[in-house]
Amino acid sequence: MTAALRFDPIRLPEKCEQLRKEVRAFLADEIAAGTFDPHKPNREDTDAPEFSRRVGAKGWLGMTWPKKYGGQERSFLERYVVTEEMRVANAPTRRFFVADRQSGPVLLKYAPEHIKMEILPRICRGEICFAIGMSEPNSGSDLFAAKTRATKTDGGYLINGTKIWTSSAHIADYMIAIFRTSQPTKENRRHGLTQFLVKMKQPGIKVNPIGQITGQYEFNEVVFTDHFIPDDHVLGEVDGAWKQATSELAYERSGPERFLETYYVLTELVRAVGPNPDTRSAEGIGRLVAQLHTMRRMSVSVAGMLEAGKEPVVEASIVKDIGTVWEQQLPHRVRDLAAFVEETATNRETLERQLDFAIKTAPKLTIQGGTTEVLRGIIARGLGLR
Amino acid sequence: MAESDNIVVETAEKIFADLADPQTINNDKTNSWQAPLWQALSEAGLPLSWVPDDLGGSGASLADGFALLNAAGRFAVAVPLAETMLAGWLLAQAKITSPDGEMTVLPASPKDRITIDADGALSGRSRGVPFARAAKHFAVLAHGKEGVSIALVDASKARIESGLNVGYDHSDTVTLDKVQPVSIKAAPKGVDQTHLMLMGGVTRSLQIAGALESMLDISVRYSNERVAFEKKISKFQAVQHNLARLAGESAAALAAATSAADAIANAKSFNDEVYLEAASAKIRCAEAAEKGGGIAHQVHGAIGFTMEHILHRYSLRALAWRDDFGSESYWAVELGKLVANRGADELWPLVASR
């Protein structure tokens, strides 16, 4: 049983370290050019289309995909390095990140060939943005409860209903969504959901903004009224999306983005404390760094499992559970320690501004990508408890 | 698990299963299990795993020895196996031949110091020395005018005040008062008290991680047996979530400890990167012992609080091991100082270097 919970201490190969240098140099140039401020995670310009194209031009989008679709056929571990360096630098990845991590792999697996040839190279070039349409009003983690209907019509489907909590729908070119194509059966409650590729900015789709408590605007409500989707935009099996959607969630769960979202406050705390910390600050920093290091070792290990073609569902859930709890607690622990930072610390204002934003960000971290409760259910199943 | 291709671990697990079954040990009030277990471990060459053949040992790799310590943690065996391994490793650094029998290392705390007098005798006090009373010899790291030396000391020459740690294992205060060592040699470059403490810390981390693996196993098993409110308690969502957290703590401890062991086994020197690994392992494993042990007891209810039950063999020992070779608070302060001293912009490069 515990055999499933071993995280082998794999190390990133040398070619990853070379790539890391390239990414750092690229980001340093972007920062110098004023594309973004690494000290401002709460910037308003998180939708940075030109930056996306430059990242695409570097070959850092769709890195693991086949070359015929614009990919680079590089390893998951190389992609891992790019992701973590972007995250640590607070780079504006909003426009391309979902497509790169999640939507692209779904299309690779389930889309018809002509759609792959049309869309995947554009993702790789950083030209298009994706949203994910899973949650609905009254159905978040409970995907079975999704009600938005796709009704068969000539040459396609008509969509009616509402998706909600849809990040980036207001800037997205496409959405991969699940809709109800038939009712669940008595034998299979999971039956009747189908995955579709939705072209946004078309008739019958209305995107309504939902403000967040951070003051940012990222979530949306997406209302479908007789929106037409052609037959060749069905992804995978009609009525069989349940398994597709759950395997898609595995992409969401163990990457560096799952423990680094509030990392910046730790860097600024170290800066504010200075080179000769008092005992209390030193101990606080040491504990946080030990936890960060452990999280990262686990996350890298899962990336190694993915690279080896394994399906580390339980391991990824553990990384996300521990990782999001950690990134949620981090701003509060840093706040505790920052209470004793000298008033004269040069970055005091930056630290306070970051803490304000991170503390407001924290409540969502254990919800997105599967709530902590759902993840613990998955882990419990892995332990043979259900 | 990796054990299947590791002959050292396979041998040890077979001996533990035959002679150190936790339930049997728990029921034995006279400790009659200890002598046959030690004899079997010794005959298999395990206590001197880290000592090369020409210095009296069995010459296993650092990696195999670390895997053996993790297995010892899974059985929570209370014989000085880890301590003798560490002592043999330390002596081997100075090419001193290891004697037969139980050993332990001095100092066992980063703040204690053993000094070398002008006439070559050793003096000083070391607290919290595991199994000092059971040891026939001590491997001692000592400071003299010429720098750091490593010495082999006959345990009967020392003054030993008995103590017990939280897990009811011997944790003694050893005082050396102008004791002439059996043998003493200069330590090679790079082997100093910090190095010894981090080796000891990673040793304890692997044992804690092993104990947590066993706590998870027996807690899951118990939750599938115990019925309350007409259901197996494993069917209650609150219990499932607690066990999921225990699995997370166990996995984090094992990941931190095995990563540190791998780092040391492959390191050319004890640089900042290896320091990060080793110190982090002790900090994270100690935290996991507290959180994970708490959950294991919660799942077991009052029965886990009794001496008759085996849970305490793991939970109390994991808590006790936090204190040896520097507590997590000590290492957190030291790691925090190192990070602060390198500066904010060097934190991520340090973490990403591993």
Short mmCIF file of N, CA and C in Angstrom, two decimals, chain A residues 57-176:
data_model
loop_
_atom_site.label_atom_id
_atom_site.label_comp_id
_atom_site.label_asym_id
_atom_site.label_seq_id
_atom_site.Cartn_x
_atom_site.Cartn_y
_atom_site.Cartn_z
N ALA A 57 7.62 31.76 -29.72
CA ALA A 57 8.74 31.81 -30.67
C ALA A 57 9.98 31.12 -30.11
N LYS A 58 10.10 31.11 -28.78
CA LYS A 58 11.22 30.43 -28.13
C LYS A 58 11.07 28.91 -28.19
N GLY A 59 9.87 28.44 -28.55
CA GLY A 59 9.63 26.99 -28.56
C GLY A 59 9.25 26.45 -27.19
N TRP A 60 8.73 27.30 -26.34
CA TRP A 60 8.42 26.89 -24.97
C TRP A 60 6.94 26.65 -24.73
N LEU A 61 6.16 26.59 -25.81
CA LEU A 61 4.75 26.20 -25.69
C LEU A 61 4.56 24.90 -26.47
N GLY A 62 3.75 24.00 -25.92
CA GLY A 62 3.59 22.69 -26.55
C GLY A 62 4.90 21.94 -26.64
N MET A 63 5.75 22.15 -25.66
CA MET A 63 7.12 21.60 -25.72
C MET A 63 7.17 20.09 -25.91
N THR A 64 6.19 19.38 -25.31
CA THR A 64 6.25 17.91 -25.34
C THR A 64 5.48 17.33 -26.53
N TRP A 65 4.84 18.19 -27.32
CA TRP A 65 3.96 17.68 -28.39
C TRP A 65 4.75 17.31 -29.63
N PRO A 66 4.11 16.50 -30.53
CA PRO A 66 4.78 16.12 -31.78
C PRO A 66 5.13 17.34 -32.64
N LYS A 67 6.23 17.23 -33.35
CA LYS A 67 6.68 18.35 -34.17
C LYS A 67 5.69 18.70 -35.27
N LYS A 68 4.96 17.69 -35.76
CA LYS A 68 4.04 17.99 -36.88
C LYS A 68 2.91 18.92 -36.44
N TYR A 69 2.68 19.04 -35.14
CA TYR A 69 1.67 19.99 -34.64
C TYR A 69 2.30 21.25 -34.09
N GLY A 70 3.57 21.45 -34.38
CA GLY A 70 4.23 22.66 -33.89
C GLY A 70 4.98 22.46 -32.59
N GLY A 71 4.95 21.24 -32.07
CA GLY A 71 5.63 20.98 -30.79
C GLY A 71 7.12 20.78 -30.95
N GLN A 72 7.78 20.48 -29.84
CA GLN A 72 9.24 20.35 -29.84
C GLN A 72 9.70 18.93 -29.50
N GLU A 73 8.74 18.07 -29.12
CA GLU A 73 9.06 16.69 -28.71
C GLU A 73 10.13 16.68 -27.61
N ARG A 74 10.01 17.64 -26.70
CA ARG A 74 10.94 17.65 -25.56
C ARG A 74 10.28 16.96 -24.37
N SER A 75 11.00 16.84 -23.26
CA SER A 75 10.51 16.04 -22.14
C SER A 75 9.62 16.86 -21.20
N PHE A 76 8.83 16.14 -20.39
CA PHE A 76 8.03 16.79 -19.35
C PHE A 76 8.93 17.55 -18.37
N LEU A 77 10.12 17.03 -18.18
CA LEU A 77 11.02 17.67 -17.21
C LEU A 77 11.51 19.02 -17.72
N GLU A 78 11.71 19.12 -19.04
CA GLU A 78 12.10 20.41 -19.59
C GLU A 78 10.94 21.40 -19.48
N ARG A 79 9.74 20.92 -19.78
CA ARG A 79 8.57 21.78 -19.63
C ARG A 79 8.44 22.25 -18.17
N TYR A 80 8.75 21.33 -17.26
CA TYR A 80 8.66 21.64 -15.82
C TYR A 80 9.54 22.86 -15.48
N VAL A 81 10.74 22.85 -16.00
CA VAL A 81 11.69 23.94 -15.72
C VAL A 81 11.16 25.28 -16.23
N VAL A 82 10.61 25.27 -17.46
CA VAL A 82 10.06 26.50 -18.02
C VAL A 82 8.91 27.01 -17.14
N THR A 83 8.03 26.09 -16.74
CA THR A 83 6.89 26.49 -15.93
C THR A 83 7.33 27.10 -14.61
N GLU A 84 8.28 26.46 -13.94
CA GLU A 84 8.64 26.99 -12.62
C GLU A 84 9.39 28.31 -12.72
N GLU A 85 10.21 28.48 -13.72
CA GLU A 85 10.91 29.76 -13.84
C GLU A 85 9.93 30.90 -14.16
N MET A 86 8.94 30.63 -15.00
CA MET A 86 7.91 31.64 -15.32
C MET A 86 7.13 32.02 -14.05
N ARG A 87 6.80 30.98 -13.28
CA ARG A 87 5.98 31.20 -12.08
C ARG A 87 6.76 32.00 -11.04
N VAL A 88 7.98 31.63 -10.82
CA VAL A 88 8.78 32.30 -9.80
C VAL A 88 9.02 33.77 -10.18
N ALA A 89 9.10 34.03 -11.48
CA ALA A 89 9.34 35.42 -11.93
C ALA A 89 8.05 36.23 -12.00
N ASN A 90 6.90 35.61 -11.68
CA ASN A 90 5.61 36.29 -11.83
C ASN A 90 5.37 36.75 -13.27
N ALA A 91 5.80 35.95 -14.22
CA ALA A 91 5.59 36.30 -15.63
C ALA A 91 4.11 36.20 -15.99
N PRO A 92 3.66 37.02 -16.95
CA PRO A 92 2.23 37.03 -17.33
C PRO A 92 1.87 35.86 -18.24
N THR A 93 1.54 34.72 -17.63
CA THR A 93 1.33 33.48 -18.40
C THR A 93 -0.15 33.20 -18.64
N ARG A 94 -1.01 34.11 -18.21
CA ARG A 94 -2.44 33.81 -18.23
C ARG A 94 -2.95 33.43 -19.62
N ARG A 95 -2.45 34.09 -20.64
CA ARG A 95 -2.99 33.89 -21.98
C ARG A 95 -2.67 32.51 -22.54
N PHE A 96 -1.53 31.94 -22.16
CA PHE A 96 -1.16 30.66 -22.80
C PHE A 96 -1.14 29.46 -21.87
N PHE A 97 -1.21 29.69 -20.56
CA PHE A 97 -0.90 28.60 -19.65
C PHE A 97 -1.90 27.44 -19.72
N VAL A 98 -3.19 27.75 -19.76
CA VAL A 98 -4.21 26.69 -19.78
C VAL A 98 -4.10 25.85 -21.04
N ALA A 99 -3.88 26.53 -22.17
CA ALA A 99 -3.76 25.80 -23.45
C ALA A 99 -2.55 24.88 -23.43
N ASP A 100 -1.46 25.39 -22.89
CA ASP A 100 -0.21 24.62 -22.86
C ASP A 100 -0.32 23.41 -21.94
N ARG A 101 -0.88 23.65 -20.75
CA ARG A 101 -0.91 22.59 -19.75
C ARG A 101 -1.99 21.56 -20.03
N GLN A 102 -3.15 22.03 -20.47
CA GLN A 102 -4.34 21.22 -20.36
C GLN A 102 -5.11 21.03 -21.66
N SER A 103 -5.45 22.15 -22.32
CA SER A 103 -6.32 22.04 -23.50
C SER A 103 -5.60 21.36 -24.66
N GLY A 104 -4.35 21.74 -24.87
CA GLY A 104 -3.57 21.13 -25.95
C GLY A 104 -3.51 19.61 -25.83
N PRO A 105 -3.09 19.11 -24.63
CA PRO A 105 -3.06 17.65 -24.46
C PRO A 105 -4.42 16.98 -24.70
N VAL A 106 -5.52 17.66 -24.35
CA VAL A 106 -6.85 17.07 -24.60
C VAL A 106 -7.10 16.99 -26.11
N LEU A 107 -6.77 18.06 -26.83
CA LEU A 107 -6.95 18.05 -28.28
C LEU A 107 -6.09 16.96 -28.93
N LEU A 108 -4.85 16.87 -28.47
CA LEU A 108 -3.94 15.84 -29.00
C LEU A 108 -4.56 14.46 -28.89
N LYS A 109 -5.26 14.23 -27.80
CA LYS A 109 -5.79 12.91 -27.53
C LYS A 109 -7.13 12.67 -28.24
N TYR A 110 -7.97 13.70 -28.30
CA TYR A 110 -9.36 13.44 -28.69
C TYR A 110 -9.83 14.18 -29.93
N ALA A 111 -9.10 15.17 -30.44
CA ALA A 111 -9.62 15.96 -31.56
C ALA A 111 -9.37 15.25 -32.89
N PRO A 112 -10.25 15.50 -33.89
CA PRO A 112 -9.98 14.98 -35.23
C PRO A 112 -8.73 15.63 -35.82
N GLU A 113 -8.09 14.92 -36.73
CA GLU A 113 -6.79 15.34 -37.25
C GLU A 113 -6.79 16.78 -37.79
N HIS A 114 -7.83 17.13 -38.58
CA HIS A 114 -7.79 18.47 -39.19
C HIS A 114 -7.88 19.58 -38.14
N ILE A 115 -8.56 19.29 -37.03
CA ILE A 115 -8.62 20.30 -35.95
C ILE A 115 -7.26 20.41 -35.26
N LYS A 116 -6.62 19.27 -35.06
CA LYS A 116 -5.28 19.30 -34.46
C LYS A 116 -4.34 20.14 -35.32
N MET A 117 -4.39 19.88 -36.65
CA MET A 117 -3.50 20.60 -37.56
C MET A 117 -3.81 22.10 -37.57
N GLU A 118 -5.05 22.44 -37.34
CA GLU A 118 -5.45 23.85 -37.38
C GLU A 118 -5.07 24.58 -36.09
N ILE A 119 -5.33 23.94 -34.96
CA ILE A 119 -5.27 24.68 -33.69
C ILE A 119 -3.94 24.51 -32.94
N LEU A 120 -3.41 23.29 -32.90
CA LEU A 120 -2.23 23.07 -32.05
C LEU A 120 -1.04 23.96 -32.42
N PRO A 121 -0.75 24.14 -33.73
CA PRO A 121 0.39 25.02 -34.05
C PRO A 121 0.17 26.46 -33.58
N ARG A 122 -1.09 26.88 -33.57
CA ARG A 122 -1.38 28.26 -33.10
C ARG A 122 -1.17 28.37 -31.59
N ILE A 123 -1.48 27.30 -30.86
CA ILE A 123 -1.17 27.30 -29.41
C ILE A 123 0.35 27.41 -29.23
N CYS A 124 1.07 26.63 -30.03
CA CYS A 124 2.54 26.63 -29.91
C CYS A 124 3.14 27.99 -30.25
N ARG A 125 2.47 28.72 -31.12
CA ARG A 125 2.98 30.06 -31.46
C ARG A 125 2.52 31.12 -30.45
N GLY A 126 1.72 30.70 -29.46
CA GLY A 126 1.27 31.65 -28.43
C GLY A 126 0.22 32.61 -28.93
N GLU A 127 -0.53 32.17 -29.97
CA GLU A 127 -1.51 33.07 -30.58
C GLU A 127 -2.89 32.98 -29.95
N ILE A 128 -3.19 31.85 -29.35
CA ILE A 128 -4.58 31.69 -28.89
C ILE A 128 -4.66 31.28 -27.43
N CYS A 129 -5.80 31.66 -26.86
CA CYS A 129 -6.03 31.47 -25.42
C CYS A 129 -7.22 30.53 -25.23
N PHE A 130 -7.10 29.64 -24.23
CA PHE A 130 -8.16 28.67 -23.94
C PHE A 130 -8.76 28.90 -22.55
N ALA A 131 -10.04 28.54 -22.45
CA ALA A 131 -10.70 28.47 -21.15
C ALA A 131 -11.24 27.05 -20.97
N ILE A 132 -11.57 26.70 -19.73
CA ILE A 132 -12.07 25.36 -19.42
C ILE A 132 -13.48 25.46 -18.87
N GLY A 133 -14.43 24.86 -19.56
CA GLY A 133 -15.83 24.94 -19.13
C GLY A 133 -16.28 23.68 -18.43
N MET A 134 -15.99 23.60 -17.15
CA MET A 134 -16.46 22.43 -16.39
C MET A 134 -17.54 22.85 -15.39
N SER A 135 -17.23 23.77 -14.48
CA SER A 135 -18.17 24.11 -13.42
C SER A 135 -19.43 24.78 -13.98
N GLU A 136 -20.53 24.56 -13.28
CA GLU A 136 -21.79 25.26 -13.58
C GLU A 136 -22.35 25.74 -12.25
N PRO A 137 -23.34 26.65 -12.32
CA PRO A 137 -23.99 27.05 -11.08
C PRO A 137 -24.51 25.79 -10.38
N ASN A 138 -24.17 25.61 -9.12
CA ASN A 138 -24.55 24.44 -8.34
C ASN A 138 -23.87 23.14 -8.75
N SER A 139 -22.87 23.21 -9.63
CA SER A 139 -22.06 22.01 -9.85
C SER A 139 -20.61 22.45 -10.04
N GLY A 140 -19.83 22.38 -9.00
CA GLY A 140 -18.42 22.73 -9.09
C GLY A 140 -17.64 21.44 -9.15
N SER A 141 -17.27 20.93 -7.98
CA SER A 141 -16.56 19.65 -7.92
C SER A 141 -17.45 18.50 -8.38
N ASP A 142 -18.77 18.68 -8.26
CA ASP A 142 -19.69 17.60 -8.62
C ASP A 142 -20.04 17.70 -10.10
N LEU A 143 -19.14 17.17 -10.92
CA LEU A 143 -19.28 17.28 -12.37
C LEU A 143 -20.53 16.58 -12.89
N PHE A 144 -20.96 15.51 -12.17
CA PHE A 144 -22.17 14.78 -12.60
C PHE A 144 -23.38 15.70 -12.69
N ALA A 145 -23.37 16.74 -11.87
CA ALA A 145 -24.55 17.57 -11.75
C ALA A 145 -24.66 18.58 -12.90
N ALA A 146 -23.71 18.56 -13.83
CA ALA A 146 -23.75 19.52 -14.94
C ALA A 146 -25.04 19.36 -15.76
N LYS A 147 -25.65 20.48 -16.08
CA LYS A 147 -26.97 20.45 -16.73
C LYS A 147 -26.97 21.06 -18.12
N THR A 148 -25.96 21.91 -18.42
CA THR A 148 -25.99 22.61 -19.72
C THR A 148 -26.12 21.59 -20.86
N ARG A 149 -27.15 21.79 -21.70
CA ARG A 149 -27.52 20.76 -22.67
C ARG A 149 -26.90 20.99 -24.03
N ALA A 150 -26.50 19.88 -24.65
CA ALA A 150 -26.12 19.90 -26.06
C ALA A 150 -27.14 19.02 -26.78
N THR A 151 -27.98 19.65 -27.59
CA THR A 151 -29.08 18.91 -28.24
C THR A 151 -28.72 18.67 -29.70
N LYS A 152 -28.81 17.43 -30.13
CA LYS A 152 -28.43 17.07 -31.50
C LYS A 152 -29.33 17.79 -32.50
N THR A 153 -28.69 18.35 -33.51
CA THR A 153 -29.42 18.99 -34.60
C THR A 153 -28.68 18.68 -35.89
N ASP A 154 -29.13 19.20 -37.01
CA ASP A 154 -28.48 18.91 -38.29
C ASP A 154 -27.02 19.35 -38.28
N GLY A 155 -26.11 18.42 -38.49
CA GLY A 155 -24.70 18.76 -38.62
C GLY A 155 -24.02 19.18 -37.33
N GLY A 156 -24.71 19.09 -36.21
CA GLY A 156 -24.03 19.48 -34.98
C GLY A 156 -24.96 19.47 -33.77
N TYR A 157 -24.68 20.39 -32.84
CA TYR A 157 -25.41 20.44 -31.57
C TYR A 157 -25.79 21.88 -31.24
N LEU A 158 -26.91 22.03 -30.53
CA LEU A 158 -27.29 23.35 -30.01
C LEU A 158 -27.07 23.35 -28.50
N ILE A 159 -26.38 24.38 -28.03
CA ILE A 159 -26.00 24.44 -26.61
C ILE A 159 -26.87 25.46 -25.88
N ASN A 160 -27.40 25.04 -24.71
CA ASN A 160 -28.17 25.95 -23.86
C ASN A 160 -27.83 25.71 -22.39
N GLY A 161 -27.49 26.79 -21.72
CA GLY A 161 -27.17 26.66 -20.29
C GLY A 161 -26.05 27.62 -19.91
N THR A 162 -25.50 27.41 -18.70
CA THR A 162 -24.54 28.37 -18.16
C THR A 162 -23.35 27.68 -17.51
N LYS A 163 -22.15 28.13 -17.88
CA LYS A 163 -20.93 27.71 -17.18
C LYS A 163 -20.51 28.85 -16.25
N ILE A 164 -19.80 28.52 -15.21
CA ILE A 164 -19.41 29.58 -14.26
C ILE A 164 -18.02 29.31 -13.69
N TRP A 165 -17.42 30.32 -13.09
CA TRP A 165 -16.04 30.31 -12.55
C TRP A 165 -15.04 30.05 -13.67
N THR A 166 -15.40 30.45 -14.88
CA THR A 166 -14.54 30.14 -16.03
C THR A 166 -13.45 31.19 -16.16
N SER A 167 -12.24 30.79 -15.78
CA SER A 167 -11.12 31.73 -15.84
C SER A 167 -10.82 32.08 -17.29
N SER A 168 -10.54 33.35 -17.54
CA SER A 168 -10.08 33.86 -18.84
C SER A 168 -11.09 33.74 -19.97
N ALA A 169 -12.35 33.41 -19.70
CA ALA A 169 -13.32 33.29 -20.80
C ALA A 169 -13.44 34.58 -21.59
N HIS A 170 -13.20 35.71 -20.92
CA HIS A 170 -13.35 37.01 -21.59
C HIS A 170 -12.26 37.28 -22.62
N ILE A 171 -11.12 36.58 -22.51
CA ILE A 171 -10.08 36.77 -23.52
C ILE A 171 -9.88 35.51 -24.36
N ALA A 172 -10.59 34.45 -24.02
CA ALA A 172 -10.32 33.16 -24.66
C ALA A 172 -10.83 33.12 -26.10
N ASP A 173 -10.06 32.42 -26.95
CA ASP A 173 -10.50 32.16 -28.32
C ASP A 173 -11.30 30.86 -28.38
N TYR A 174 -10.96 29.95 -27.50
CA TYR A 174 -11.63 28.65 -27.46
C TYR A 174 -11.90 28.26 -26.02
N MET A 175 -12.88 27.36 -25.90
CA MET A 175 -13.12 26.74 -24.59
C MET A 175 -13.28 25.24 -24.83
N ILE A 176 -12.71 24.44 -23.94
CA ILE A 176 -13.05 23.02 -23.96
C ILE A 176 -14.02 22.81 -22.81
#
